[in-house]
Amino acid sequence: MRTAQEIKINYHTKAAYEMASSLPCPRSANDVYALGVSLQYCIRAKYLEIANLMNNKTYLTDQAAQQLKIKSQIEKLSIYKLNMQLNKFYEQGGPIMEDPITQEMAREIQPFFSRITGRFLQSLDETASRLLTKQISAGEMTSEVRQQITETYNTLGKMFTAEEIESAFAELAEIIQS
């Protein structure tokens, strides 16, 4: 059993978790992609944290690098969708484009959104703990994390009535599965 002095806080992971936990409820597809990037940083930070605690670092370090590739795919998708939105803006003569989710709707959804993202971060910690206590292998951990993040995106997507938001969450789940 570890004592309080032996347990060191990983500030990279803590910062990633705090950033993800503080994100407001998405009001547009761009906000959804920002959430996706933030959660990929959390996963990457957790993989690197665990890799530093284990003897076999290669697999988890490779998986952490994979999270950067996924983050890059999300960013490319975000830029593409933003360019499409700009084209639509100019084609329609420059009208003000409102977010598909109003501030009031976002306020109503926020507690549920926070609970779901918090639950994902907690499950990430629990899965990492199971790996460190040798209950599962590193491969099983990464498989579980991929499943958990996909389920999180699918659950979050169902909370929104705006097609743009639902579609963005579905695209994130698709990127994770590919």
mmCIF file with all atom_site columns, C-alpha atoms in Angstrom:
data_model
loop_
_atom_site.group_PDB
_atom_site.id
_atom_site.type_symbol
_atom_site.label_atom_id
_atom_site.label_alt_id
_atom_site.label_comp_id
_atom_site.label_asym_id
_atom_site.label_entity_id
_atom_site.label_seq_id
_atom_site.pdbx_PDB_ins_code
_atom_site.Cartn_x
_atom_site.Cartn_y
_atom_site.Cartn_z
_atom_site.occupancy
_atom_site.B_iso_or_equiv
_atom_site.pdbx_formal_charge
_atom_site.auth_seq_id
_atom_site.auth_comp_id
_atom_site.auth_asym_id
_atom_site.auth_atom_id
_atom_site.pdbx_PDB_model_num
ATOM 1   C CA . MET A 1 1   ? 0.000   0.000  0.000   1.00 0.00 ? 1   MET A CA 1
ATOM 2   C CA . ARG A 1 2   ? 1.297   3.428  -0.904  1.00 0.00 ? 2   ARG A CA 1
ATOM 3   C CA . THR A 1 3   ? 1.726   6.135  1.666   1.00 0.00 ? 3   THR A CA 1
ATOM 4   C CA . ALA A 1 4   ? 0.806   9.762  1.067   1.00 0.00 ? 4   ALA A CA 1
ATOM 5   C CA . GLN A 1 5   ? 4.474   10.616 0.493   1.00 0.00 ? 5   GLN A CA 1
ATOM 6   C CA . GLU A 1 6   ? 4.867   7.943  -2.200  1.00 0.00 ? 6   GLU A CA 1
ATOM 7   C CA . ILE A 1 7   ? 1.888   9.139  -4.229  1.00 0.00 ? 7   ILE A CA 1
ATOM 8   C CA . LYS A 1 8   ? 2.898   12.003 -6.456  1.00 0.00 ? 8   LYS A CA 1
ATOM 9   C CA . ILE A 1 9   ? 0.371   14.223 -8.139  1.00 0.00 ? 9   ILE A CA 1
ATOM 10  C CA . ASN A 1 10  ? 0.725   14.216 -11.903 1.00 0.00 ? 10  ASN A CA 1
ATOM 11  C CA . TYR A 1 11  ? 0.139   17.854 -12.742 1.00 0.00 ? 11  TYR A CA 1
ATOM 12  C CA . HIS A 1 12  ? -0.241  17.232 -16.485 1.00 0.00 ? 12  HIS A CA 1
ATOM 13  C CA . THR A 1 13  ? -3.136  14.861 -15.861 1.00 0.00 ? 13  THR A CA 1
ATOM 14  C CA . LYS A 1 14  ? -4.633  17.121 -13.197 1.00 0.00 ? 14  LYS A CA 1
ATOM 15  C CA . ALA A 1 15  ? -4.496  20.141 -15.528 1.00 0.00 ? 15  ALA A CA 1
ATOM 16  C CA . ALA A 1 16  ? -6.065  18.168 -18.393 1.00 0.00 ? 16  ALA A CA 1
ATOM 17  C CA . TYR A 1 17  ? -8.863  16.951 -16.118 1.00 0.00 ? 17  TYR A CA 1
ATOM 18  C CA . GLU A 1 18  ? -9.510  20.447 -14.744 1.00 0.00 ? 18  GLU A CA 1
ATOM 19  C CA . MET A 1 19  ? -9.689  21.880 -18.255 1.00 0.00 ? 19  MET A CA 1
ATOM 20  C CA . ALA A 1 20  ? -12.145 19.177 -19.383 1.00 0.00 ? 20  ALA A CA 1
ATOM 21  C CA . SER A 1 21  ? -14.235 19.536 -16.222 1.00 0.00 ? 21  SER A CA 1
ATOM 22  C CA . SER A 1 22  ? -14.525 23.288 -16.627 1.00 0.00 ? 22  SER A CA 1
ATOM 23  C CA . LEU A 1 23  ? -15.789 23.256 -20.205 1.00 0.00 ? 23  LEU A CA 1
ATOM 24  C CA . PRO A 1 24  ? -19.303 24.621 -20.533 1.00 0.00 ? 24  PRO A CA 1
ATOM 25  C CA . CYS A 1 25  ? -22.089 22.737 -22.212 1.00 0.00 ? 25  CYS A CA 1
ATOM 26  C CA . PRO A 1 26  ? -21.508 22.860 -25.987 1.00 0.00 ? 26  PRO A CA 1
ATOM 27  C CA . ARG A 1 27  ? -23.683 25.299 -27.884 1.00 0.00 ? 27  ARG A CA 1
ATOM 28  C CA . SER A 1 28  ? -22.279 24.581 -31.346 1.00 0.00 ? 28  SER A CA 1
ATOM 29  C CA . ALA A 1 29  ? -20.455 21.874 -33.260 1.00 0.00 ? 29  ALA A CA 1
ATOM 30  C CA . ASN A 1 30  ? -17.231 23.799 -32.772 1.00 0.00 ? 30  ASN A CA 1
ATOM 31  C CA . ASP A 1 31  ? -17.725 23.545 -28.990 1.00 0.00 ? 31  ASP A CA 1
ATOM 32  C CA . VAL A 1 32  ? -18.231 19.780 -29.366 1.00 0.00 ? 32  VAL A CA 1
ATOM 33  C CA . TYR A 1 33  ? -14.941 19.458 -31.244 1.00 0.00 ? 33  TYR A CA 1
ATOM 34  C CA . ALA A 1 34  ? -13.193 21.526 -28.548 1.00 0.00 ? 34  ALA A CA 1
ATOM 35  C CA . LEU A 1 35  ? -14.563 19.081 -25.970 1.00 0.00 ? 35  LEU A CA 1
ATOM 36  C CA . GLY A 1 36  ? -13.244 16.178 -28.045 1.00 0.00 ? 36  GLY A CA 1
ATOM 37  C CA . VAL A 1 37  ? -9.776  17.710 -28.180 1.00 0.00 ? 37  VAL A CA 1
ATOM 38  C CA . SER A 1 38  ? -9.856  18.314 -24.429 1.00 0.00 ? 38  SER A CA 1
ATOM 39  C CA . LEU A 1 39  ? -10.885 14.732 -23.640 1.00 0.00 ? 39  LEU A CA 1
ATOM 40  C CA . GLN A 1 40  ? -8.140  13.380 -25.923 1.00 0.00 ? 40  GLN A CA 1
ATOM 41  C CA . TYR A 1 41  ? -5.638  15.403 -23.876 1.00 0.00 ? 41  TYR A CA 1
ATOM 42  C CA . CYS A 1 42  ? -7.035  13.767 -20.730 1.00 0.00 ? 42  CYS A CA 1
ATOM 43  C CA . ILE A 1 43  ? -6.650  10.294 -22.177 1.00 0.00 ? 43  ILE A CA 1
ATOM 44  C CA . ARG A 1 44  ? -3.149  11.065 -23.420 1.00 0.00 ? 44  ARG A CA 1
ATOM 45  C CA . ALA A 1 45  ? -2.100  12.518 -20.056 1.00 0.00 ? 45  ALA A CA 1
ATOM 46  C CA . LYS A 1 46  ? -3.436  9.443  -18.238 1.00 0.00 ? 46  LYS A CA 1
ATOM 47  C CA . TYR A 1 47  ? -1.596  7.066  -20.593 1.00 0.00 ? 47  TYR A CA 1
ATOM 48  C CA . LEU A 1 48  ? 1.672   8.957  -20.096 1.00 0.00 ? 48  LEU A CA 1
ATOM 49  C CA . GLU A 1 49  ? 1.141   9.051  -16.343 1.00 0.00 ? 49  GLU A CA 1
ATOM 50  C CA . ILE A 1 50  ? 0.635   5.288  -16.196 1.00 0.00 ? 50  ILE A CA 1
ATOM 51  C CA . ALA A 1 51  ? 3.519   4.610  -18.597 1.00 0.00 ? 51  ALA A CA 1
ATOM 52  C CA . ASN A 1 52  ? 5.838   6.380  -16.163 1.00 0.00 ? 52  ASN A CA 1
ATOM 53  C CA . LEU A 1 53  ? 4.658   4.091  -13.346 1.00 0.00 ? 53  LEU A CA 1
ATOM 54  C CA . MET A 1 54  ? 5.070   0.837  -15.271 1.00 0.00 ? 54  MET A CA 1
ATOM 55  C CA . ASN A 1 55  ? 8.053   -1.156 -16.446 1.00 0.00 ? 55  ASN A CA 1
ATOM 56  C CA . ASN A 1 56  ? 6.762   -1.596 -20.010 1.00 0.00 ? 56  ASN A CA 1
ATOM 57  C CA . LYS A 1 57  ? 6.298   1.971  -21.187 1.00 0.00 ? 57  LYS A CA 1
ATOM 58  C CA . THR A 1 58  ? 6.347   1.385  -24.937 1.00 0.00 ? 58  THR A CA 1
ATOM 59  C CA . TYR A 1 59  ? 2.731   0.322  -25.489 1.00 0.00 ? 59  TYR A CA 1
ATOM 60  C CA . LEU A 1 60  ? 1.159   3.128  -23.450 1.00 0.00 ? 60  LEU A CA 1
ATOM 61  C CA . THR A 1 61  ? 3.560   5.718  -24.862 1.00 0.00 ? 61  THR A CA 1
ATOM 62  C CA . ASP A 1 62  ? 2.496   4.595  -28.348 1.00 0.00 ? 62  ASP A CA 1
ATOM 63  C CA . GLN A 1 63  ? -1.149  4.845  -27.290 1.00 0.00 ? 63  GLN A CA 1
ATOM 64  C CA . ALA A 1 64  ? -0.504  8.369  -25.971 1.00 0.00 ? 64  ALA A CA 1
ATOM 65  C CA . ALA A 1 65  ? 0.939   9.282  -29.382 1.00 0.00 ? 65  ALA A CA 1
ATOM 66  C CA . GLN A 1 66  ? -2.184  7.792  -30.974 1.00 0.00 ? 66  GLN A CA 1
ATOM 67  C CA . GLN A 1 67  ? -4.281  10.227 -28.925 1.00 0.00 ? 67  GLN A CA 1
ATOM 68  C CA . LEU A 1 68  ? -2.399  13.098 -30.585 1.00 0.00 ? 68  LEU A CA 1
ATOM 69  C CA . LYS A 1 69  ? -3.327  11.668 -33.984 1.00 0.00 ? 69  LYS A CA 1
ATOM 70  C CA . ILE A 1 70  ? -6.980  11.484 -32.938 1.00 0.00 ? 70  ILE A CA 1
ATOM 71  C CA . LYS A 1 71  ? -6.784  15.054 -31.617 1.00 0.00 ? 71  LYS A CA 1
ATOM 72  C CA . SER A 1 72  ? -5.355  16.129 -34.966 1.00 0.00 ? 72  SER A CA 1
ATOM 73  C CA . GLN A 1 73  ? -8.227  14.423 -36.823 1.00 0.00 ? 73  GLN A CA 1
ATOM 74  C CA . ILE A 1 74  ? -10.743 16.221 -34.614 1.00 0.00 ? 74  ILE A CA 1
ATOM 75  C CA . GLU A 1 75  ? -9.027  19.558 -35.234 1.00 0.00 ? 75  GLU A CA 1
ATOM 76  C CA . LYS A 1 76  ? -9.049  18.970 -39.014 1.00 0.00 ? 76  LYS A CA 1
ATOM 77  C CA . LEU A 1 77  ? -12.759 18.125 -38.864 1.00 0.00 ? 77  LEU A CA 1
ATOM 78  C CA . SER A 1 78  ? -13.398 21.237 -36.805 1.00 0.00 ? 78  SER A CA 1
ATOM 79  C CA . ILE A 1 79  ? -11.588 23.466 -39.323 1.00 0.00 ? 79  ILE A CA 1
ATOM 80  C CA . TYR A 1 80  ? -13.451 21.840 -42.219 1.00 0.00 ? 80  TYR A CA 1
ATOM 81  C CA . LYS A 1 81  ? -16.839 22.388 -40.534 1.00 0.00 ? 81  LYS A CA 1
ATOM 82  C CA . LEU A 1 82  ? -15.907 25.965 -39.658 1.00 0.00 ? 82  LEU A CA 1
ATOM 83  C CA . ASN A 1 83  ? -14.990 26.650 -43.296 1.00 0.00 ? 83  ASN A CA 1
ATOM 84  C CA . MET A 1 84  ? -18.343 25.186 -44.380 1.00 0.00 ? 84  MET A CA 1
ATOM 85  C CA . GLN A 1 85  ? -20.082 27.487 -41.909 1.00 0.00 ? 85  GLN A CA 1
ATOM 86  C CA . LEU A 1 86  ? -18.169 30.497 -43.236 1.00 0.00 ? 86  LEU A CA 1
ATOM 87  C CA . ASN A 1 87  ? -19.173 29.598 -46.804 1.00 0.00 ? 87  ASN A CA 1
ATOM 88  C CA . LYS A 1 88  ? -22.801 29.402 -45.706 1.00 0.00 ? 88  LYS A CA 1
ATOM 89  C CA . PHE A 1 89  ? -22.429 32.767 -43.967 1.00 0.00 ? 89  PHE A CA 1
ATOM 90  C CA . TYR A 1 90  ? -21.106 34.454 -47.114 1.00 0.00 ? 90  TYR A CA 1
ATOM 91  C CA . GLU A 1 91  ? -23.588 32.733 -49.430 1.00 0.00 ? 91  GLU A CA 1
ATOM 92  C CA . GLN A 1 92  ? -26.470 34.042 -47.331 1.00 0.00 ? 92  GLN A CA 1
ATOM 93  C CA . GLY A 1 93  ? -25.155 37.583 -47.393 1.00 0.00 ? 93  GLY A CA 1
ATOM 94  C CA . GLY A 1 94  ? -23.604 37.675 -43.951 1.00 0.00 ? 94  GLY A CA 1
ATOM 95  C CA . PRO A 1 95  ? -26.545 37.195 -41.566 1.00 0.00 ? 95  PRO A CA 1
ATOM 96  C CA . ILE A 1 96  ? -25.812 36.738 -37.890 1.00 0.00 ? 96  ILE A CA 1
ATOM 97  C CA . MET A 1 97  ? -25.576 33.028 -37.229 1.00 0.00 ? 97  MET A CA 1
ATOM 98  C CA . GLU A 1 98  ? -26.907 31.934 -33.869 1.00 0.00 ? 98  GLU A CA 1
ATOM 99  C CA . ASP A 1 99  ? -25.619 28.888 -32.027 1.00 0.00 ? 99  ASP A CA 1
ATOM 100 C CA . PRO A 1 100 ? -28.084 26.010 -32.375 1.00 0.00 ? 100 PRO A CA 1
ATOM 101 C CA . ILE A 1 101 ? -28.261 25.716 -28.567 1.00 0.00 ? 101 ILE A CA 1
ATOM 102 C CA . THR A 1 102 ? -29.405 28.823 -26.702 1.00 0.00 ? 102 THR A CA 1
ATOM 103 C CA . GLN A 1 103 ? -27.809 29.939 -23.452 1.00 0.00 ? 103 GLN A CA 1
ATOM 104 C CA . GLU A 1 104 ? -30.959 28.940 -21.594 1.00 0.00 ? 104 GLU A CA 1
ATOM 105 C CA . MET A 1 105 ? -30.945 25.444 -23.096 1.00 0.00 ? 105 MET A CA 1
ATOM 106 C CA . ALA A 1 106 ? -27.240 25.090 -22.286 1.00 0.00 ? 106 ALA A CA 1
ATOM 107 C CA . ARG A 1 107 ? -27.907 26.105 -18.686 1.00 0.00 ? 107 ARG A CA 1
ATOM 108 C CA . GLU A 1 108 ? -30.576 23.407 -18.404 1.00 0.00 ? 108 GLU A CA 1
ATOM 109 C CA . ILE A 1 109 ? -28.339 20.741 -19.932 1.00 0.00 ? 109 ILE A CA 1
ATOM 110 C CA . GLN A 1 110 ? -25.151 21.752 -18.053 1.00 0.00 ? 110 GLN A CA 1
ATOM 111 C CA . PRO A 1 111 ? -25.703 19.590 -14.920 1.00 0.00 ? 111 PRO A CA 1
ATOM 112 C CA . PHE A 1 112 ? -26.278 16.481 -17.036 1.00 0.00 ? 112 PHE A CA 1
ATOM 113 C CA . PHE A 1 113 ? -23.363 17.352 -19.325 1.00 0.00 ? 113 PHE A CA 1
ATOM 114 C CA . SER A 1 114 ? -21.052 17.840 -16.322 1.00 0.00 ? 114 SER A CA 1
ATOM 115 C CA . ARG A 1 115 ? -22.178 14.577 -14.756 1.00 0.00 ? 115 ARG A CA 1
ATOM 116 C CA . ILE A 1 116 ? -21.537 12.598 -17.942 1.00 0.00 ? 116 ILE A CA 1
ATOM 117 C CA . THR A 1 117 ? -18.097 14.103 -18.599 1.00 0.00 ? 117 THR A CA 1
ATOM 118 C CA . GLY A 1 118 ? -17.227 13.710 -14.907 1.00 0.00 ? 118 GLY A CA 1
ATOM 119 C CA . ARG A 1 119 ? -18.287 10.077 -15.048 1.00 0.00 ? 119 ARG A CA 1
ATOM 120 C CA . PHE A 1 120 ? -15.992 9.530  -18.033 1.00 0.00 ? 120 PHE A CA 1
ATOM 121 C CA . LEU A 1 121 ? -13.021 11.062 -16.202 1.00 0.00 ? 121 LEU A CA 1
ATOM 122 C CA . GLN A 1 122 ? -13.793 8.911  -13.158 1.00 0.00 ? 122 GLN A CA 1
ATOM 123 C CA . SER A 1 123 ? -14.005 5.771  -15.304 1.00 0.00 ? 123 SER A CA 1
ATOM 124 C CA . LEU A 1 124 ? -10.658 6.683  -16.878 1.00 0.00 ? 124 LEU A CA 1
ATOM 125 C CA . ASP A 1 125 ? -9.105  6.813  -13.399 1.00 0.00 ? 125 ASP A CA 1
ATOM 126 C CA . GLU A 1 126 ? -10.768 3.547  -12.375 1.00 0.00 ? 126 GLU A CA 1
ATOM 127 C CA . THR A 1 127 ? -9.590  1.770  -15.515 1.00 0.00 ? 127 THR A CA 1
ATOM 128 C CA . ALA A 1 128 ? -6.049  3.058  -14.953 1.00 0.00 ? 128 ALA A CA 1
ATOM 129 C CA . SER A 1 129 ? -6.189  1.842  -11.363 1.00 0.00 ? 129 SER A CA 1
ATOM 130 C CA . ARG A 1 130 ? -7.264  -1.603 -12.530 1.00 0.00 ? 130 ARG A CA 1
ATOM 131 C CA . LEU A 1 131 ? -4.256  -1.684 -14.867 1.00 0.00 ? 131 LEU A CA 1
ATOM 132 C CA . LEU A 1 132 ? -1.855  -0.615 -12.117 1.00 0.00 ? 132 LEU A CA 1
ATOM 133 C CA . THR A 1 133 ? -3.197  -3.321 -9.811  1.00 0.00 ? 133 THR A CA 1
ATOM 134 C CA . LYS A 1 134 ? -2.771  -5.852 -12.633 1.00 0.00 ? 134 LYS A CA 1
ATOM 135 C CA . GLN A 1 135 ? -6.472  -6.672 -12.885 1.00 0.00 ? 135 GLN A CA 1
ATOM 136 C CA . ILE A 1 136 ? -6.356  -5.914 -16.625 1.00 0.00 ? 136 ILE A CA 1
ATOM 137 C CA . SER A 1 137 ? -3.652  -5.638 -19.273 1.00 0.00 ? 137 SER A CA 1
ATOM 138 C CA . ALA A 1 138 ? -2.617  -2.430 -21.027 1.00 0.00 ? 138 ALA A CA 1
ATOM 139 C CA . GLY A 1 139 ? -4.383  -3.616 -24.178 1.00 0.00 ? 139 GLY A CA 1
ATOM 140 C CA . GLU A 1 140 ? -7.589  -4.245 -22.254 1.00 0.00 ? 140 GLU A CA 1
ATOM 141 C CA . MET A 1 141 ? -7.303  -0.812 -20.665 1.00 0.00 ? 141 MET A CA 1
ATOM 142 C CA . THR A 1 142 ? -6.987  1.012  -23.988 1.00 0.00 ? 142 THR A CA 1
ATOM 143 C CA . SER A 1 143 ? -9.874  -1.011 -25.406 1.00 0.00 ? 143 SER A CA 1
ATOM 144 C CA . GLU A 1 144 ? -12.054 -0.109 -22.401 1.00 0.00 ? 144 GLU A CA 1
ATOM 145 C CA . VAL A 1 145 ? -11.110 3.566  -22.648 1.00 0.00 ? 145 VAL A CA 1
ATOM 146 C CA . ARG A 1 146 ? -12.003 3.602  -26.355 1.00 0.00 ? 146 ARG A CA 1
ATOM 147 C CA . GLN A 1 147 ? -15.373 2.036  -25.516 1.00 0.00 ? 147 GLN A CA 1
ATOM 148 C CA . GLN A 1 148 ? -15.968 4.455  -22.628 1.00 0.00 ? 148 GLN A CA 1
ATOM 149 C CA . ILE A 1 149 ? -15.202 7.575  -24.672 1.00 0.00 ? 149 ILE A CA 1
ATOM 150 C CA . THR A 1 150 ? -17.384 6.333  -27.533 1.00 0.00 ? 150 THR A CA 1
ATOM 151 C CA . GLU A 1 151 ? -20.277 5.702  -25.128 1.00 0.00 ? 151 GLU A CA 1
ATOM 152 C CA . THR A 1 152 ? -19.726 9.144  -23.607 1.00 0.00 ? 152 THR A CA 1
ATOM 153 C CA . TYR A 1 153 ? -19.977 10.809 -27.024 1.00 0.00 ? 153 TYR A CA 1
ATOM 154 C CA . ASN A 1 154 ? -23.065 8.777  -27.929 1.00 0.00 ? 154 ASN A CA 1
ATOM 155 C CA . THR A 1 155 ? -24.757 9.640  -24.612 1.00 0.00 ? 155 THR A CA 1
ATOM 156 C CA . LEU A 1 156 ? -23.910 13.322 -24.919 1.00 0.00 ? 156 LEU A CA 1
ATOM 157 C CA . GLY A 1 157 ? -25.168 13.400 -28.507 1.00 0.00 ? 157 GLY A CA 1
ATOM 158 C CA . LYS A 1 158 ? -28.573 12.089 -27.403 1.00 0.00 ? 158 LYS A CA 1
ATOM 159 C CA . MET A 1 159 ? -29.008 15.016 -24.995 1.00 0.00 ? 159 MET A CA 1
ATOM 160 C CA . PHE A 1 160 ? -29.212 17.573 -27.792 1.00 0.00 ? 160 PHE A CA 1
ATOM 161 C CA . THR A 1 161 ? -32.044 18.201 -30.221 1.00 0.00 ? 161 THR A CA 1
ATOM 162 C CA . ALA A 1 162 ? -29.917 20.239 -32.637 1.00 0.00 ? 162 ALA A CA 1
ATOM 163 C CA . GLU A 1 163 ? -28.837 18.068 -35.570 1.00 0.00 ? 163 GLU A CA 1
ATOM 164 C CA . GLU A 1 164 ? -25.510 19.915 -35.841 1.00 0.00 ? 164 GLU A CA 1
ATOM 165 C CA . ILE A 1 165 ? -24.582 18.973 -32.259 1.00 0.00 ? 165 ILE A CA 1
ATOM 166 C CA . GLU A 1 166 ? -25.801 15.377 -32.524 1.00 0.00 ? 166 GLU A CA 1
ATOM 167 C CA . SER A 1 167 ? -23.863 14.972 -35.750 1.00 0.00 ? 167 SER A CA 1
ATOM 168 C CA . ALA A 1 168 ? -20.672 16.408 -34.222 1.00 0.00 ? 168 ALA A CA 1
ATOM 169 C CA . PHE A 1 169 ? -20.828 13.922 -31.334 1.00 0.00 ? 169 PHE A CA 1
ATOM 170 C CA . ALA A 1 170 ? -21.469 11.077 -33.806 1.00 0.00 ? 170 ALA A CA 1
ATOM 171 C CA . GLU A 1 171 ? -18.429 12.185 -35.817 1.00 0.00 ? 171 GLU A CA 1
ATOM 172 C CA . LEU A 1 172 ? -16.273 12.142 -32.679 1.00 0.00 ? 172 LEU A CA 1
ATOM 173 C CA . ALA A 1 173 ? -17.430 8.605  -31.872 1.00 0.00 ? 173 ALA A CA 1
ATOM 174 C CA . GLU A 1 174 ? -16.669 7.589  -35.441 1.00 0.00 ? 174 GLU A CA 1
ATOM 175 C CA . ILE A 1 175 ? -13.124 9.007  -35.259 1.00 0.00 ? 175 ILE A CA 1
ATOM 176 C CA . ILE A 1 176 ? -12.485 7.059  -32.053 1.00 0.00 ? 176 ILE A CA 1
ATOM 177 C CA . GLN A 1 177 ? -13.722 3.809  -33.613 1.00 0.00 ? 177 GLN A CA 1
ATOM 178 C CA . SER A 1 178 ? -11.662 4.178  -36.793 1.00 0.00 ? 178 SER A CA 1
#
